[in-house]
Short mmCIF file of C-alpha atoms and ligand atoms in Angstrom, two decimals:
data_model
loop_
_atom_site.label_atom_id
_atom_site.label_comp_id
_atom_site.label_asym_id
_atom_site.label_seq_id
_atom_site.Cartn_x
_atom_site.Cartn_y
_atom_site.Cartn_z
CA MET E 1 40.11 -94.87 100.11
CA THR E 2 43.27 -93.04 101.21
CA GLU E 3 43.60 -93.05 105.01
CA VAL E 4 45.22 -89.95 106.51
CA VAL E 5 46.06 -89.85 110.19
CA VAL E 6 46.96 -86.53 111.80
CA LEU E 7 48.81 -87.06 115.08
CA GLY E 8 48.37 -84.06 117.39
CA GLY E 9 45.44 -81.71 117.86
CA GLY E 10 47.37 -78.52 118.52
CA TYR E 11 47.64 -75.49 116.20
CA ALA E 12 49.58 -77.39 113.52
CA GLY E 13 47.56 -80.61 113.56
CA ILE E 14 44.11 -78.99 113.49
CA MET E 15 45.20 -76.58 110.76
CA ALA E 16 46.60 -79.48 108.68
CA ALA E 17 43.49 -81.64 109.09
CA ASN E 18 41.15 -78.76 108.20
CA GLN E 19 43.15 -77.69 105.14
CA LEU E 20 43.16 -81.26 103.87
CA ALA E 21 39.42 -81.64 104.51
CA LYS E 22 38.68 -78.32 102.73
CA SER E 23 40.65 -79.46 99.67
CA GLY E 24 37.87 -81.95 98.93
CA VAL E 25 40.16 -84.91 98.14
CA ASP E 26 38.75 -88.38 98.62
CA ALA E 27 40.36 -89.33 101.93
CA LYS E 28 39.34 -90.53 105.35
CA ILE E 29 40.93 -88.11 107.81
CA THR E 30 41.38 -89.03 111.46
CA LEU E 31 42.94 -86.64 113.97
CA ILE E 32 44.35 -88.27 117.10
CA ASN E 33 44.89 -86.28 120.27
CA ASP E 34 45.41 -87.41 123.84
CA ARG E 35 42.77 -85.04 125.25
CA GLY E 36 39.51 -83.67 123.89
CA ASP E 37 40.05 -80.06 124.87
CA PHE E 38 42.22 -77.76 122.76
CA GLN E 39 45.35 -76.64 124.58
CA GLU E 40 45.74 -73.00 123.69
CA LYS E 41 49.35 -73.08 124.83
CA ILE E 42 50.11 -69.48 123.91
CA ARG E 43 47.78 -68.59 126.78
CA ASN E 44 49.27 -70.98 129.37
CA HIS E 45 50.51 -68.03 131.44
CA GLN E 46 46.87 -66.91 131.62
CA LEU E 47 45.85 -70.42 132.64
CA LEU E 48 48.39 -70.15 135.47
CA ALA E 49 47.14 -66.77 136.59
CA GLY E 50 43.46 -67.66 136.24
CA THR E 51 42.81 -64.94 133.64
CA LEU E 52 41.73 -67.26 130.80
CA SER E 53 38.15 -66.52 129.86
CA ARG E 54 37.35 -69.10 127.17
CA LYS E 55 38.29 -72.71 126.40
CA TYR E 56 37.62 -74.72 123.23
CA ALA E 57 36.92 -78.38 122.53
CA ILE E 58 38.98 -79.76 119.62
CA LYS E 59 35.76 -81.03 118.03
CA GLU E 60 34.37 -77.50 117.63
CA LEU E 61 37.56 -76.37 115.83
CA LEU E 62 37.68 -79.32 113.42
CA HIS E 63 36.13 -79.54 109.96
CA PRO E 64 32.99 -81.71 110.31
CA SER E 65 34.38 -84.40 108.01
CA VAL E 66 37.46 -85.01 110.22
CA GLN E 67 37.09 -87.80 112.74
CA LEU E 68 38.52 -87.15 116.21
CA LEU E 69 40.06 -90.06 118.08
CA GLU E 70 40.88 -89.27 121.69
CA THR E 71 43.77 -91.53 122.66
CA LYS E 72 47.48 -91.37 123.44
CA VAL E 73 49.78 -92.65 120.73
CA THR E 74 52.52 -94.71 122.33
CA ALA E 75 54.69 -95.68 119.35
CA LEU E 76 55.20 -95.21 115.60
CA ASP E 77 56.34 -97.86 113.15
CA PRO E 78 57.22 -95.87 110.01
CA GLY E 79 58.34 -99.00 108.12
CA LYS E 80 54.89 -100.58 108.42
CA SER E 81 52.89 -97.29 108.16
CA VAL E 82 51.33 -98.03 111.52
CA LEU E 83 51.07 -96.23 114.84
CA TYR E 84 50.10 -97.71 118.16
CA ALA E 85 47.90 -96.56 121.00
CA GLY E 86 48.81 -99.19 123.57
CA GLU E 87 47.74 -102.52 122.03
CA SER E 88 45.66 -100.96 119.21
CA ALA E 89 47.34 -100.57 115.85
CA ILE E 90 46.19 -97.81 113.50
CA SER E 91 47.38 -97.92 109.90
CA TYR E 92 47.63 -95.03 107.50
CA THR E 93 48.48 -94.16 103.92
CA TYR E 94 49.80 -90.73 105.00
CA LEU E 95 50.71 -89.61 108.50
CA ILE E 96 50.78 -85.91 109.34
CA TYR E 97 53.02 -85.84 112.37
CA ALA E 98 52.12 -82.81 114.53
CA ALA E 99 52.74 -84.11 118.05
CA GLY E 100 54.10 -80.72 119.11
CA MET E 101 56.17 -79.71 122.07
CA VAL E 102 56.76 -80.37 125.74
CA ALA E 103 58.75 -78.40 128.29
CA GLY E 104 62.45 -78.56 127.59
CA GLY E 105 63.90 -78.54 131.08
CA GLU E 106 63.66 -80.87 134.05
CA LYS E 107 61.22 -80.32 136.91
CA PRO E 108 61.74 -81.49 140.49
CA SER E 109 58.92 -83.68 141.85
CA SER E 110 58.23 -81.14 144.61
CA GLU E 111 54.72 -79.58 144.32
CA ASP E 112 56.02 -75.99 144.41
CA TYR E 113 57.45 -76.37 140.86
CA ALA E 114 55.45 -76.26 137.62
CA LEU E 115 56.25 -76.07 133.91
CA VAL E 116 54.40 -73.31 132.06
CA ALA E 117 54.70 -75.20 128.75
CA ASP E 118 52.61 -78.03 130.23
CA THR E 119 48.88 -77.41 130.37
CA LYS E 120 48.13 -79.87 133.20
CA GLU E 121 50.97 -78.42 135.26
CA SER E 122 49.72 -74.88 134.66
CA GLU E 123 46.22 -75.91 135.75
CA ARG E 124 47.62 -77.46 138.94
CA MET E 125 49.79 -74.44 139.74
CA ALA E 126 46.84 -72.08 139.11
CA ARG E 127 44.96 -73.73 142.01
CA ARG E 128 48.04 -73.54 144.22
CA LEU E 129 48.72 -69.86 143.45
CA ASN E 130 45.14 -69.01 144.26
CA THR E 131 45.54 -70.28 147.81
CA THR E 132 48.64 -68.11 148.49
CA PRO E 133 48.02 -64.82 146.64
CA ASN E 134 50.81 -63.06 148.53
CA GLY E 135 53.52 -65.68 148.00
CA ARG E 136 57.07 -65.44 146.72
CA ILE E 137 57.10 -66.53 143.07
CA THR E 138 60.20 -67.34 141.05
CA VAL E 139 59.84 -67.49 137.28
CA ALA E 140 62.87 -69.31 135.86
CA GLY E 141 63.56 -68.44 132.22
CA GLY E 142 63.49 -64.92 130.80
CA GLY E 143 62.36 -65.74 127.27
CA LEU E 144 59.02 -64.74 125.80
CA SER E 145 56.93 -67.13 127.94
CA GLY E 146 58.86 -66.25 131.12
CA ILE E 147 58.33 -62.51 130.59
CA GLU E 148 54.62 -63.07 129.88
CA THR E 149 54.28 -65.28 132.97
CA ALA E 150 56.04 -62.83 135.31
CA SER E 151 53.94 -59.90 134.03
CA GLU E 152 50.66 -61.80 134.23
CA LEU E 153 51.31 -63.06 137.77
CA ALA E 154 52.54 -59.70 139.09
CA GLU E 155 49.36 -58.06 137.77
CA ARG E 156 47.00 -60.80 138.97
CA TYR E 157 48.64 -61.13 142.40
CA PRO E 158 49.92 -57.62 143.28
CA GLU E 159 50.63 -58.72 146.87
CA SER E 160 53.06 -61.37 145.70
CA GLN E 161 56.81 -60.92 145.14
CA VAL E 162 57.79 -62.05 141.66
CA THR E 163 61.40 -62.67 140.60
CA LEU E 164 62.29 -63.29 136.95
CA LEU E 165 65.52 -65.22 136.65
CA ASP E 166 67.71 -65.93 133.63
CA PRO E 167 71.44 -66.46 133.11
CA ALA E 168 71.41 -64.28 129.97
CA PRO E 169 71.05 -60.49 129.93
CA PHE E 170 67.37 -59.47 130.00
CA GLY E 171 65.45 -59.36 126.69
CA LYS E 172 67.90 -61.09 124.39
CA ASN E 173 66.48 -61.26 120.85
CA PHE E 174 64.60 -57.97 121.30
CA SER E 175 65.57 -54.46 120.18
CA GLN E 176 67.04 -52.04 122.71
CA LYS E 177 63.77 -50.04 122.80
CA ALA E 178 61.72 -53.19 123.42
CA ARG E 179 64.09 -54.40 126.14
CA GLN E 180 63.92 -51.08 127.95
CA TYR E 181 60.13 -50.93 127.73
CA MET E 182 59.65 -54.46 129.09
CA PHE E 183 62.24 -54.00 131.83
CA ASP E 184 60.70 -50.71 133.05
CA LEU E 185 57.20 -52.16 133.00
CA LEU E 186 58.19 -55.28 134.93
CA THR E 187 60.04 -53.18 137.49
CA ARG E 188 57.00 -50.90 137.91
CA LYS E 189 54.93 -53.99 138.55
CA GLY E 190 57.38 -54.88 141.34
CA VAL E 191 59.08 -57.75 139.51
CA VAL E 192 62.76 -58.24 140.38
CA VAL E 193 64.74 -59.10 137.25
CA LEU E 194 67.78 -61.17 138.16
CA GLN E 195 70.62 -62.34 135.92
CA ASP E 196 71.81 -65.58 137.48
CA ARG E 197 71.98 -69.32 136.77
CA ILE E 198 70.18 -72.03 138.71
CA LEU E 199 72.59 -74.69 139.95
CA SER E 200 70.05 -76.83 141.77
CA MET E 201 66.36 -76.88 142.58
CA GLU E 202 65.18 -77.97 146.00
CA PRO E 203 61.80 -77.83 147.73
CA GLY E 204 61.13 -74.15 148.48
CA ARG E 205 64.35 -72.77 147.03
CA VAL E 206 66.85 -72.64 144.19
CA ARG E 207 70.62 -72.42 144.54
CA LEU E 208 72.22 -69.91 142.18
CA ALA E 209 75.63 -69.68 140.55
CA SER E 210 76.24 -66.43 142.50
CA LYS E 211 76.01 -68.63 145.66
CA ARG E 212 72.76 -66.93 146.57
CA ILE E 213 69.84 -69.10 147.74
CA LEU E 214 66.51 -67.82 146.42
CA GLU E 215 63.54 -68.99 148.46
CA HIS E 216 60.06 -69.27 147.00
CA ASP E 217 56.54 -70.48 147.64
CA HIS E 218 56.03 -71.24 143.94
CA CYS E 219 58.52 -71.67 141.12
CA ILE E 220 57.36 -71.56 137.50
CA LEU E 221 59.78 -73.06 135.00
CA ALA E 222 59.78 -71.38 131.60
CA THR E 223 63.07 -72.88 130.55
CA GLY E 224 62.44 -73.68 126.90
CA LEU E 225 60.74 -76.20 124.68
CA ARG E 226 61.59 -79.46 122.97
CA ALA E 227 59.53 -81.72 120.74
CA THR E 228 57.63 -84.82 121.85
CA SER E 229 59.94 -87.86 121.61
CA LEU E 230 57.81 -90.27 119.52
CA ALA E 231 59.64 -89.64 116.23
CA GLN E 232 63.02 -90.06 117.85
CA GLN E 233 61.95 -93.28 119.60
CA ALA E 234 60.76 -94.58 116.21
CA GLY E 235 64.26 -94.12 114.80
CA LEU E 236 63.48 -91.13 112.55
CA ALA E 237 66.30 -88.61 112.15
CA CYS E 238 65.84 -85.82 114.73
CA ASP E 239 67.75 -82.79 116.02
CA ASP E 240 68.92 -82.38 119.63
CA ARG E 241 65.46 -81.04 120.59
CA HIS E 242 63.81 -84.23 119.30
CA ARG E 243 62.32 -82.42 116.26
CA VAL E 244 62.06 -84.71 113.27
CA LEU E 245 64.16 -83.49 110.32
CA VAL E 246 62.13 -82.60 107.24
CA ASP E 247 62.91 -81.28 103.76
CA ARG E 248 61.35 -78.13 102.25
CA PHE E 249 58.20 -80.14 101.44
CA LEU E 250 57.96 -81.17 105.10
CA HIS E 251 58.63 -84.82 104.26
CA ALA E 252 60.17 -86.72 107.17
CA ALA E 253 60.04 -90.24 105.68
CA PRO E 254 58.00 -92.02 103.00
CA GLY E 255 54.32 -91.29 103.77
CA ILE E 256 55.16 -89.03 106.74
CA ILE E 257 54.75 -85.24 106.57
CA ALA E 258 55.63 -83.33 109.74
CA CYS E 259 54.74 -79.82 110.90
CA GLY E 260 54.63 -77.43 113.85
CA ASP E 261 56.98 -77.76 116.80
CA ALA E 262 57.40 -81.49 116.10
CA ALA E 263 59.43 -80.80 112.95
CA VAL E 264 62.45 -78.82 111.83
CA ILE E 265 63.33 -77.95 108.23
CA GLU E 266 66.90 -79.12 108.04
CA GLU E 267 68.15 -76.43 105.65
CA SER E 268 66.39 -73.47 107.34
CA PRO E 269 65.42 -74.16 110.96
CA LEU E 270 62.43 -72.19 112.25
CA ARG E 271 61.76 -70.93 115.78
CA MET E 272 59.46 -73.29 117.73
CA SER E 273 56.33 -71.13 117.79
CA CYS E 274 52.64 -70.92 117.10
CA ALA E 275 53.61 -68.35 114.47
CA MET E 276 55.21 -71.17 112.45
CA ALA E 277 52.96 -74.05 113.61
CA LEU E 278 50.02 -72.50 111.74
CA PRO E 279 51.66 -71.99 108.31
CA THR E 280 53.56 -75.31 108.42
CA GLY E 281 50.29 -77.02 109.45
CA ALA E 282 48.45 -75.40 106.53
CA TYR E 283 51.22 -76.43 104.17
CA ALA E 284 51.20 -80.04 105.48
CA GLY E 285 47.45 -80.35 104.83
CA LYS E 286 47.80 -78.93 101.31
CA ARG E 287 50.85 -81.08 100.64
CA VAL E 288 49.01 -84.31 101.45
CA ALA E 289 46.03 -83.16 99.34
CA SER E 290 48.40 -82.55 96.45
CA LEU E 291 50.16 -85.91 96.95
CA ILE E 292 46.79 -87.68 96.78
CA LYS E 293 45.65 -85.70 93.71
CA ASN E 294 48.74 -85.81 91.52
CA GLY E 295 51.79 -86.94 93.48
CA GLY E 296 52.52 -83.39 94.69
CA ALA E 297 54.03 -82.39 91.37
CA GLU E 298 52.99 -78.72 91.23
CA MET E 299 53.85 -77.64 94.78
CA LYS E 300 56.73 -75.39 95.78
CA GLY E 301 58.63 -75.96 99.02
CA PHE E 302 57.47 -74.31 102.26
CA HIS E 303 58.47 -70.70 102.81
CA GLN E 304 57.26 -68.19 105.37
CA ASP E 305 58.83 -64.90 106.48
CA TYR E 306 58.65 -63.70 110.07
CA THR E 307 56.89 -60.36 110.67
CA ILE E 308 56.30 -59.73 114.38
CA ARG E 309 56.87 -61.15 117.84
CA CYS E 310 54.10 -60.43 120.35
CA VAL E 311 54.47 -60.30 124.13
CA SER E 312 51.59 -59.75 126.53
CA MET E 313 52.58 -57.82 129.65
CA GLY E 314 49.47 -58.50 131.73
CA ARG E 315 45.95 -57.91 130.41
CA LYS E 316 46.20 -54.20 129.56
CA LYS E 317 49.70 -53.77 128.17
CA GLY E 318 51.82 -55.51 125.61
CA LEU E 319 54.66 -55.26 123.17
CA ILE E 320 54.81 -55.92 119.46
CA GLN E 321 58.36 -56.29 118.22
CA PHE E 322 58.57 -55.93 114.44
CA VAL E 323 61.16 -58.27 112.97
CA ARG E 324 62.88 -58.80 109.64
CA ALA E 325 62.03 -61.77 107.43
CA ASP E 326 64.79 -63.73 109.20
CA ASP E 327 63.32 -62.94 112.69
CA ALA E 328 65.99 -60.36 113.63
CA PRO E 329 64.42 -57.43 115.55
CA LYS E 330 63.86 -54.08 113.84
CA ASN E 331 63.81 -50.83 115.78
CA PHE E 332 60.07 -50.38 115.41
CA ILE E 333 57.81 -51.51 118.29
CA LEU E 334 54.22 -51.04 119.43
CA LYS E 335 53.66 -50.88 123.18
CA GLU E 336 51.22 -50.20 126.03
CA GLY E 337 47.51 -50.48 125.17
CA LYS E 338 48.14 -50.69 121.42
CA GLY E 339 50.56 -53.57 122.02
CA ALA E 340 48.00 -55.40 124.19
CA PHE E 341 45.28 -54.83 121.60
CA VAL E 342 47.34 -56.29 118.73
CA LYS E 343 48.55 -59.21 120.87
CA GLU E 344 44.98 -60.11 121.84
CA LEU E 345 43.90 -59.82 118.20
CA VAL E 346 46.72 -62.19 117.16
CA CYS E 347 45.74 -64.73 119.87
CA LYS E 348 42.10 -64.64 118.74
CA PHE E 349 43.19 -64.90 115.09
CA THR E 350 45.21 -68.07 115.76
CA VAL E 351 42.05 -69.89 116.82
CA LYS E 352 39.83 -68.28 114.16
CA SER E 353 42.34 -69.16 111.41
CA LEU E 354 42.08 -72.89 112.14
C1 FAD L 401 53.31 -69.50 127.90
C2 FAD L 401 53.57 -69.67 126.43
C3 FAD L 401 53.40 -68.60 125.58
C4 FAD L 401 53.62 -68.74 124.21
N1 FAD L 401 53.46 -67.64 123.41
C5 FAD L 401 53.68 -67.74 122.10
C6 FAD L 401 53.52 -66.60 121.26
O1 FAD L 401 53.19 -65.50 121.71
N2 FAD L 401 53.75 -66.76 119.93
C7 FAD L 401 54.12 -67.95 119.39
O2 FAD L 401 54.31 -68.01 118.15
N3 FAD L 401 54.30 -69.05 120.16
C8 FAD L 401 54.09 -68.99 121.49
N4 FAD L 401 54.25 -70.10 122.29
C9 FAD L 401 54.68 -71.39 121.67
C10 FAD L 401 53.47 -72.17 121.12
O3 FAD L 401 52.56 -72.43 122.13
C11 FAD L 401 53.90 -73.48 120.46
O4 FAD L 401 54.94 -73.23 119.56
C12 FAD L 401 52.73 -74.16 119.77
O5 FAD L 401 51.84 -74.64 120.76
C13 FAD L 401 53.14 -75.29 118.83
O6 FAD L 401 51.99 -75.82 118.21
P1 FAD L 401 51.93 -77.35 117.74
O7 FAD L 401 50.57 -77.58 117.18
O8 FAD L 401 53.10 -77.66 116.91
O9 FAD L 401 52.11 -78.22 119.07
P2 FAD L 401 51.24 -78.29 120.42
O10 FAD L 401 50.50 -77.02 120.66
O11 FAD L 401 52.21 -78.76 121.43
O12 FAD L 401 50.16 -79.42 120.10
C14 FAD L 401 50.51 -80.79 120.03
C15 FAD L 401 49.29 -81.63 120.37
O13 FAD L 401 49.64 -83.02 120.23
C16 FAD L 401 49.16 -83.76 121.33
N5 FAD L 401 50.02 -84.93 121.52
C17 FAD L 401 51.35 -84.91 121.80
N6 FAD L 401 51.80 -86.19 121.92
C18 FAD L 401 50.73 -86.99 121.72
C19 FAD L 401 50.56 -88.41 121.72
N7 FAD L 401 51.56 -89.24 121.99
N8 FAD L 401 49.31 -88.93 121.47
C20 FAD L 401 48.28 -88.10 121.21
N9 FAD L 401 48.39 -86.75 121.20
C21 FAD L 401 49.60 -86.21 121.45
C22 FAD L 401 49.24 -82.75 122.49
O14 FAD L 401 48.37 -83.09 123.55
C23 FAD L 401 48.80 -81.46 121.80
O15 FAD L 401 47.40 -81.31 121.80
C24 FAD L 401 54.03 -70.00 123.67
C25 FAD L 401 54.20 -71.09 124.52
C26 FAD L 401 53.98 -70.94 125.89
C27 FAD L 401 54.16 -72.14 126.79
#
């Protein structure tokens, strides 16, 4: 029987495994993940703020015919079609590589720093924040996850002083209307939006390019994403964010199909996002089904247009930025309660769609 291993139980990996299982092909499907609970990373800012109401086990999201193996993969050997979890070797006919992302930037070892892209770190910082509800919080990184984190924390801890810091002008990649809305809302919540660059991070403070020293009780780093390094360590061709290069059929190497944040389509790079992890994951599952059935002959290459970008601004407000197919912002936005409603719907849909 064909053995398919899916590495990574995030949005992309679960979607891929389920699509393959639903196709009904004769294959043994094993999904490997290093923890049994599903990391709903698009809600990590809620995990930080303690506003997350529901958690899922990977098992309950998986098709019943998919086997879950809870272990950490330590190496890949693409030449031998084998991956390793410590001393144990696991062989495969097809590997769906969906090992996802980790935080892009560095983090000092000091306890007052945490990476919002990392679930364990967010859990740890949530406990810490809870003990000092009126602390000084710096959120470094003014992208989508930084804006969501600053809003969520300012709402959850109104006695705290939140500063959102980024070297670029606020709200890059958003329309003027969206930028203004988010800026006004953050300011009303008491968040100080600062355009400055961190030169060094020390316990309790960051040194800025403007020569200012910004002191904090907690510093949340939302400074970007990169892919897990396994593919790069295995000698597969990767970009500078460790994403394995794939063609339009998501092939990375013979027998290896890659999806989600772990992969990048060389000829048309996609934004690292849940919005693309789901469709690339679905495609990867269908692609392997088609390869097993008839060598993949009838399938077209992957294509997906962008439609919206969603930002939660606390629990009651949000912003939906409509975008063109190429992800460039249009003028049209939804905001306030309507924005929060759509954002919440999208978050729920991501889990339901698996
Ligand atoms: C605060 C925040 C807000 C966000 N908001 C949005 C948003 O609004 N919209 C959007 O589109 N995107 C958003 N994102 C980005 C989104 O979370 C990611 O793009 C998405 O998680 C990628 O999915 P994935 O399945 O490719 O990878 P991941 O979700 O990273 O899943 C990978 C899985 O593989 C497992 N794994 C990794 N290495 C190994 C190993 N060696 N052995 C075993 N298992 C392993 C991991 O534990 C994980 O379960 C947000 C991110 C953050 C941090």
